[in-house]
Coordinates of C-alpha atoms in Angstrom, one line a residue:
X11 CA 116.8 105.5 36.2
X12 CA 116.5 102.4 38.3
X13 CA 114.7 101.9 41.6
X14 CA 114.4 99.0 43.9
X15 CA 111.8 98.8 46.7
X16 CA 111.3 96.0 49.2
X17 CA 107.9 96.0 51.0
X18 CA 106.8 94.2 54.1
X19 CA 103.3 92.7 54.4
X20 CA 102.2 91.1 57.6
X21 CA 99.3 88.6 57.4
X22 CA 98.0 85.7 59.4
X23 CA 100.2 83.4 57.3
X24 CA 103.3 85.3 58.2
X25 CA 105.5 88.0 56.7
X26 CA 105.8 88.4 53.0
X27 CA 108.3 90.7 51.3
X28 CA 107.4 91.7 47.7
X29 CA 110.1 93.5 45.8
X30 CA 109.6 96.1 43.1
X31 CA 112.2 96.7 40.3
X32 CA 111.5 99.8 38.1
X33 CA 113.5 101.0 35.1
X34 CA 112.8 104.2 33.2
X35 CA 114.4 105.9 30.1
X36 CA 113.8 109.1 28.3
X37 CA 115.2 110.5 25.1
X38 CA 114.8 114.0 23.6
X39 CA 115.7 115.3 20.1
X40 CA 115.7 118.9 19.0
X41 CA 114.0 119.4 15.7
X42 CA 114.6 123.2 15.8
X43 CA 115.4 125.9 18.3
X44 CA 111.9 125.7 19.8
X45 CA 110.5 122.3 18.8
X46 CA 111.6 118.9 20.1
X47 CA 110.3 115.3 20.1
X48 CA 110.6 112.9 23.0
X49 CA 110.0 109.3 23.9
X50 CA 109.7 107.9 27.4
X51 CA 109.5 104.3 28.7
X52 CA 108.9 102.8 32.1
X53 CA 109.0 99.1 33.1
X54 CA 108.2 97.6 36.5
X55 CA 108.5 94.0 37.7
X56 CA 107.2 92.7 41.0
X57 CA 109.3 89.9 42.5
X58 CA 109.8 88.3 45.9
X59 CA 107.0 86.8 48.0
X60 CA 103.4 86.7 46.8
X61 CA 101.0 88.4 49.3
X62 CA 97.6 87.5 47.8
X63 CA 96.8 91.2 47.7
X64 CA 96.9 94.1 45.3
X65 CA 100.6 94.4 46.2
X66 CA 101.3 91.5 43.8
X67 CA 100.4 93.6 40.8
X68 CA 102.7 96.1 39.1
X69 CA 101.6 99.7 39.1
X70 CA 103.5 102.6 37.5
X71 CA 102.3 106.1 38.6
X72 CA 100.6 107.8 35.7
X73 CA 99.2 104.5 34.3
X74 CA 95.5 104.4 33.8
X75 CA 95.1 101.1 35.7
X76 CA 97.0 98.6 37.8
X77 CA 98.5 95.7 35.8
X78 CA 96.8 92.4 35.8
X79 CA 100.1 90.6 36.5
X80 CA 103.5 91.3 38.0
X81 CA 104.8 93.3 35.0
X82 CA 103.9 96.7 33.5
X83 CA 105.3 98.6 30.6
X84 CA 104.4 102.2 29.7
X85 CA 105.5 104.0 26.6
X86 CA 104.9 107.7 25.7
X87 CA 106.0 109.8 22.7
X88 CA 105.3 113.5 22.0
X89 CA 106.1 116.7 20.2
X90 CA 106.7 119.9 22.2
X91 CA 106.8 123.4 20.8
X92 CA 107.7 126.5 22.9
X93 CA 105.9 129.7 21.9

């Protein structure tokens, strides 16, 4: 999955347009008929104009906090069993 978002931020110094590039992947492997393992990854990069606001930091939904810079990477792995 890939998404591109272009934002518009109006300030006294003029218009800024930060851009957000997000890439996500997921893989699933069946261990048995009712059990599987999975891994997920999500990366976001904020490019474009700097706004001097929270819009400059990367944030992936589901992350505990906003990134302290313009990049954020989340990884998740799990085992799932159906009863």
